[in-house]
Amino acid sequence: LTPALRAERSAVGVPARADTVNLLLYLPAEVANGELWPTILYLHGGSHRGTDLEKLKAYGPPRMAAEGRDLPFIVIAPQLPEGEIWTDADLLIRLVDELSARYPIDPDRLYATGMSMGGRGAWYLAYRYPERFAAIAPVAAFQPLSYWASSGRTRAVPIRAYHGDSDDLAPFAEAVRMHEALQAAGGRSELEVLRGRDHFITDVFEDPELYRWLLRHRRGAEDRR
């Protein structure tokens, strides 16, 4: 078998009230070997909304898959319609569950990442569903501290956030505040600072260490160094 990147339309929910989600789905060549596979839920940035799935191949895991690189993950890359943002965490979890019924997704190695608006979505998923994710890696993103100030929900979720210290779209100072607040609350937060870089740090997704870091984590387990 060869790796496959396919476009799908998935009906998520009960048939009478199903939401239809457009997505790219990457399946490794060895996905039929009977094993469960680590899975990345990749959330795109604001400029990739719409109905053209080709937009999602601009960077990140979808680009790597489109270029024929053999990734050691299943990759789920849904696409938002124009004007929407990643606030429907329930829908995303239902999408993962629906795809898990058809593909060998390992529930203990489910990861979320995304760029800019997609990174905010990854943060939000960790807040809403910390019990579902083994780790998250938001890129150039933050969420208001009001989500986290009185919550210990994310303490068990390993987080590695990437941020340029010259980012003026998602201010670097806000990322630092989130990181420090999570650490003070006993969270497992790391902040990778890209010195002199602005908001557009999409090359982070080309770094093999990002994926090695994700694979060091299983849901409910200590880090594997």
CSV table of C-alpha atoms in Angstrom, one decimal:
chain,number,residue,atom,x,y,z
A,1,LEU,CA,0.0,0.0,0.0
A,2,THR,CA,1.0,3.6,-0.5
A,3,PRO,CA,0.2,6.6,1.8
A,4,ALA,CA,-3.1,8.2,0.9
A,5,LEU,CA,-4.4,11.7,1.2
A,6,ARG,CA,-8.1,11.9,0.4
A,7,ALA,CA,-10.9,14.4,0.5
A,8,GLU,CA,-14.0,13.3,2.5
A,9,ARG,CA,-17.4,14.6,3.5
A,10,SER,CA,-18.5,13.2,6.8
A,11,ALA,CA,-21.9,13.4,8.3
A,12,VAL,CA,-21.4,13.9,12.0
A,13,GLY,CA,-24.3,13.3,14.3
A,14,VAL,CA,-27.7,11.6,14.0
A,15,PRO,CA,-28.9,11.4,10.4
A,16,ALA,CA,-31.8,13.8,10.8
A,17,ARG,CA,-29.6,16.5,12.3
A,18,ALA,CA,-26.2,15.6,10.9
A,19,ASP,CA,-23.5,18.3,10.3
A,20,THR,CA,-21.5,17.7,7.1
A,21,VAL,CA,-17.8,18.4,7.5
A,22,ASN,CA,-15.4,18.7,4.6
A,23,LEU,CA,-11.9,17.4,5.4
A,24,LEU,CA,-8.7,16.0,4.2
A,25,LEU,CA,-7.8,12.6,5.7
A,26,TYR,CA,-4.3,11.1,5.5
A,27,LEU,CA,-3.8,7.4,6.1
A,28,PRO,CA,-0.3,6.0,6.3
A,29,ALA,CA,0.7,3.1,4.0
A,30,GLU,CA,0.7,0.6,6.9
A,31,VAL,CA,-2.7,1.6,8.2
A,32,ALA,CA,-4.2,-1.8,7.3
A,33,ASN,CA,-1.8,-3.7,9.5
A,34,GLY,CA,-4.3,-4.1,12.4
A,35,GLU,CA,-2.6,-1.7,14.7
A,36,LEU,CA,-4.0,1.5,16.2
A,37,TRP,CA,-2.4,4.7,14.9
A,38,PRO,CA,-1.4,7.9,16.6
A,39,THR,CA,-3.6,10.7,15.1
A,40,ILE,CA,-3.3,14.4,14.6
A,41,LEU,CA,-6.3,16.6,14.5
A,42,TYR,CA,-5.0,19.6,12.4
A,43,LEU,CA,-7.0,22.9,12.5
A,44,HIS,CA,-6.2,25.4,9.8
A,45,GLY,CA,-5.8,29.2,10.1
A,46,GLY,CA,-8.4,31.8,9.1
A,47,SER,CA,-7.3,32.2,5.5
A,48,HIS,CA,-8.1,28.6,4.7
A,49,ARG,CA,-11.8,28.6,5.4
A,50,GLY,CA,-14.3,27.9,2.6
A,51,THR,CA,-15.0,24.9,0.3
A,52,ASP,CA,-11.6,24.5,-1.5
A,53,LEU,CA,-9.7,21.8,0.3
A,54,GLU,CA,-6.6,22.6,-1.7
A,55,LYS,CA,-6.2,25.6,0.6
A,56,LEU,CA,-5.3,23.2,3.5
A,57,LYS,CA,-2.3,21.9,1.6
A,58,ALA,CA,-0.4,25.3,2.0
A,59,TYR,CA,1.5,24.1,5.0
A,60,GLY,CA,1.5,21.8,8.0
A,61,PRO,CA,0.7,18.0,8.0
A,62,PRO,CA,-1.7,18.3,5.0
A,63,ARG,CA,1.1,19.8,2.9
A,64,MET,CA,3.6,17.1,4.0
A,65,ALA,CA,1.0,14.4,3.1
A,66,ALA,CA,0.3,16.1,-0.3
A,67,GLU,CA,4.0,16.0,-1.1
A,68,GLY,CA,4.0,12.3,-0.6
A,69,ARG,CA,6.0,12.3,2.7
A,70,ASP,CA,5.3,9.2,4.8
A,71,LEU,CA,4.0,10.5,8.1
A,72,PRO,CA,3.7,8.2,11.2
A,73,PHE,CA,0.2,9.5,12.0
A,74,ILE,CA,-3.3,9.5,10.7
A,75,VAL,CA,-4.1,13.1,10.0
A,76,ILE,CA,-7.6,14.6,10.2
A,77,ALA,CA,-7.8,18.1,8.7
A,78,PRO,CA,-11.4,19.5,8.7
A,79,GLN,CA,-12.3,22.7,6.9
A,80,LEU,CA,-14.5,25.5,8.3
A,81,PRO,CA,-17.0,27.3,6.1
A,82,GLU,CA,-16.4,31.0,5.5
A,83,GLY,CA,-17.0,33.2,8.5
A,84,GLU,CA,-16.7,30.5,11.2
A,85,ILE,CA,-14.1,29.9,13.8
A,86,TRP,CA,-13.0,26.9,15.8
A,87,THR,CA,-15.5,27.1,18.7
A,88,ASP,CA,-17.6,24.0,18.1
A,89,ALA,CA,-15.4,21.6,20.1
A,90,ASP,CA,-18.4,19.2,20.4
A,91,LEU,CA,-18.5,18.9,16.6
A,92,LEU,CA,-14.8,18.2,16.3
A,93,ILE,CA,-15.0,15.5,19.0
A,94,ARG,CA,-18.0,13.9,17.2
A,95,LEU,CA,-16.0,14.0,14.0
A,96,VAL,CA,-13.1,12.1,15.6
A,97,ASP,CA,-15.5,9.6,17.1
A,98,GLU,CA,-17.2,9.1,13.7
A,99,LEU,CA,-13.9,8.5,11.9
A,100,SER,CA,-12.7,6.3,14.7
A,101,ALA,CA,-15.5,3.9,13.9
A,102,ARG,CA,-14.0,3.5,10.4
A,103,TYR,CA,-10.3,3.9,10.8
A,104,PRO,CA,-7.7,2.6,13.4
A,105,ILE,CA,-7.4,5.8,15.4
A,106,ASP,CA,-5.6,5.3,18.8
A,107,PRO,CA,-7.7,7.1,21.4
A,108,ASP,CA,-4.7,7.3,23.7
A,109,ARG,CA,-2.5,9.0,21.1
A,110,LEU,CA,-4.8,11.8,19.8
A,111,TYR,CA,-3.1,15.1,19.3
A,112,ALA,CA,-4.3,18.6,18.3
A,113,THR,CA,-2.3,21.3,16.5
A,114,GLY,CA,-3.0,24.2,14.4
A,115,MET,CA,-1.7,27.6,13.2
A,116,SER,CA,-3.1,31.0,14.3
A,117,MET,CA,-6.9,30.5,14.4
A,118,GLY,CA,-6.3,26.8,14.3
A,119,GLY,CA,-3.9,27.1,17.2
A,120,ARG,CA,-6.6,28.8,19.2
A,121,GLY,CA,-8.8,25.9,18.3
A,122,ALA,CA,-6.3,23.5,19.7
A,123,TRP,CA,-6.1,25.5,22.9
A,124,TYR,CA,-9.9,25.5,23.2
A,125,LEU,CA,-10.1,21.7,22.6
A,126,ALA,CA,-7.6,21.2,25.5
A,127,TYR,CA,-9.9,23.4,27.7
A,128,ARG,CA,-13.2,21.7,26.7
A,129,TYR,CA,-12.0,18.1,26.3
A,130,PRO,CA,-8.7,17.6,28.2
A,131,GLU,CA,-9.6,14.0,28.8
A,132,ARG,CA,-9.5,13.2,25.1
A,133,PHE,CA,-6.0,14.5,24.1
A,134,ALA,CA,-2.6,13.1,24.8
A,135,ALA,CA,-0.9,16.5,24.0
A,136,ILE,CA,-1.5,19.7,22.0
A,137,ALA,CA,0.9,21.9,20.0
A,138,PRO,CA,-0.6,25.3,19.2
A,139,VAL,CA,1.3,27.5,16.8
A,140,ALA,CA,1.2,31.4,16.9
A,141,ALA,CA,-2.0,31.4,19.1
A,142,PHE,CA,-3.4,32.1,22.5
A,143,GLN,CA,-6.7,32.1,24.3
A,144,PRO,CA,-8.0,34.6,26.8
A,145,LEU,CA,-6.8,33.8,30.3
A,146,SER,CA,-10.4,34.0,31.5
A,147,TYR,CA,-10.8,30.5,30.1
A,148,TRP,CA,-8.1,29.1,32.3
A,149,ALA,CA,-7.8,31.3,35.4
A,150,SER,CA,-10.2,29.3,37.6
A,151,SER,CA,-9.8,26.0,35.8
A,152,GLY,CA,-7.5,23.0,36.5
A,153,ARG,CA,-8.9,21.2,33.5
A,154,THR,CA,-5.8,21.4,31.3
A,155,ARG,CA,-3.2,20.5,34.0
A,156,ALA,CA,-2.8,17.0,32.8
A,157,VAL,CA,-2.5,17.9,29.1
A,158,PRO,CA,1.0,18.3,27.9
A,159,ILE,CA,1.2,21.6,25.9
A,160,ARG,CA,4.0,22.8,23.7
A,161,ALA,CA,3.2,26.2,22.3
A,162,TYR,CA,5.3,27.8,19.5
A,163,HIS,CA,5.4,31.6,19.2
A,164,GLY,CA,7.4,34.3,17.5
A,165,ASP,CA,8.5,37.0,20.0
A,166,SER,CA,7.8,39.7,17.3
A,167,ASP,CA,4.2,38.5,16.6
A,168,ASP,CA,1.9,41.5,16.6
A,169,LEU,CA,-1.2,39.5,15.4
A,170,ALA,CA,-1.3,37.1,18.3
A,171,PRO,CA,0.7,39.1,20.8
A,172,PHE,CA,3.7,37.2,22.2
A,173,ALA,CA,3.0,38.7,25.7
A,174,GLU,CA,-0.3,36.9,25.8
A,175,ALA,CA,1.3,33.6,25.0
A,176,VAL,CA,3.8,34.2,27.8
A,177,ARG,CA,1.0,35.0,30.2
A,178,MET,CA,-0.8,31.8,29.4
A,179,HIS,CA,2.3,29.7,29.7
A,180,GLU,CA,3.2,31.2,33.1
A,181,ALA,CA,-0.3,30.9,34.4
A,182,LEU,CA,-0.5,27.2,33.4
A,183,GLN,CA,2.9,26.5,35.0
A,184,ALA,CA,1.8,28.3,38.2
A,185,ALA,CA,-1.3,26.1,38.3
A,186,GLY,CA,0.8,22.9,38.0
A,187,GLY,CA,0.2,22.5,34.2
A,188,ARG,CA,2.5,20.7,31.8
A,189,SER,CA,3.3,23.7,29.6
A,190,GLU,CA,6.3,24.4,27.4
A,191,LEU,CA,6.8,27.6,25.3
A,192,GLU,CA,9.1,27.4,22.3
A,193,VAL,CA,10.1,31.0,21.5
A,194,LEU,CA,11.2,31.8,17.9
A,195,ARG,CA,13.4,34.9,18.4
A,196,GLY,CA,12.9,37.7,15.9
A,197,ARG,CA,10.0,35.9,14.2
A,198,ASP,CA,6.5,37.3,13.5
A,199,HIS,CA,3.2,35.6,13.2
A,200,PHE,CA,3.9,33.5,10.2
A,201,ILE,CA,6.0,30.7,11.6
A,202,THR,CA,4.5,27.9,9.5
A,203,ASP,CA,7.9,26.3,9.1
A,204,VAL,CA,7.5,25.0,12.7
A,205,PHE,CA,5.5,22.2,11.1
A,206,GLU,CA,8.6,21.1,9.1
A,207,ASP,CA,10.5,20.4,12.3
A,208,PRO,CA,10.7,16.6,13.0
A,209,GLU,CA,11.1,17.4,16.7
A,210,LEU,CA,7.4,18.6,16.9
A,211,TYR,CA,6.2,15.2,15.9
A,212,ARG,CA,8.7,13.3,18.1
A,213,TRP,CA,7.5,15.4,21.0
A,214,LEU,CA,3.9,14.5,20.3
A,215,LEU,CA,4.7,10.8,20.1
A,216,ARG,CA,6.4,11.0,23.5
A,217,HIS,CA,2.9,11.4,25.0
A,218,ARG,CA,0.0,9.1,25.7
A,219,ARG,CA,-3.2,10.0,27.3
A,220,GLY,CA,-3.0,9.7,31.0
A,221,ALA,CA,0.7,8.7,31.0
A,222,GLU,CA,3.8,10.4,32.1
A,223,ASP,CA,6.2,11.7,29.4
A,224,ARG,CA,8.4,9.2,27.6
A,225,ARG,CA,11.8,11.0,27.4
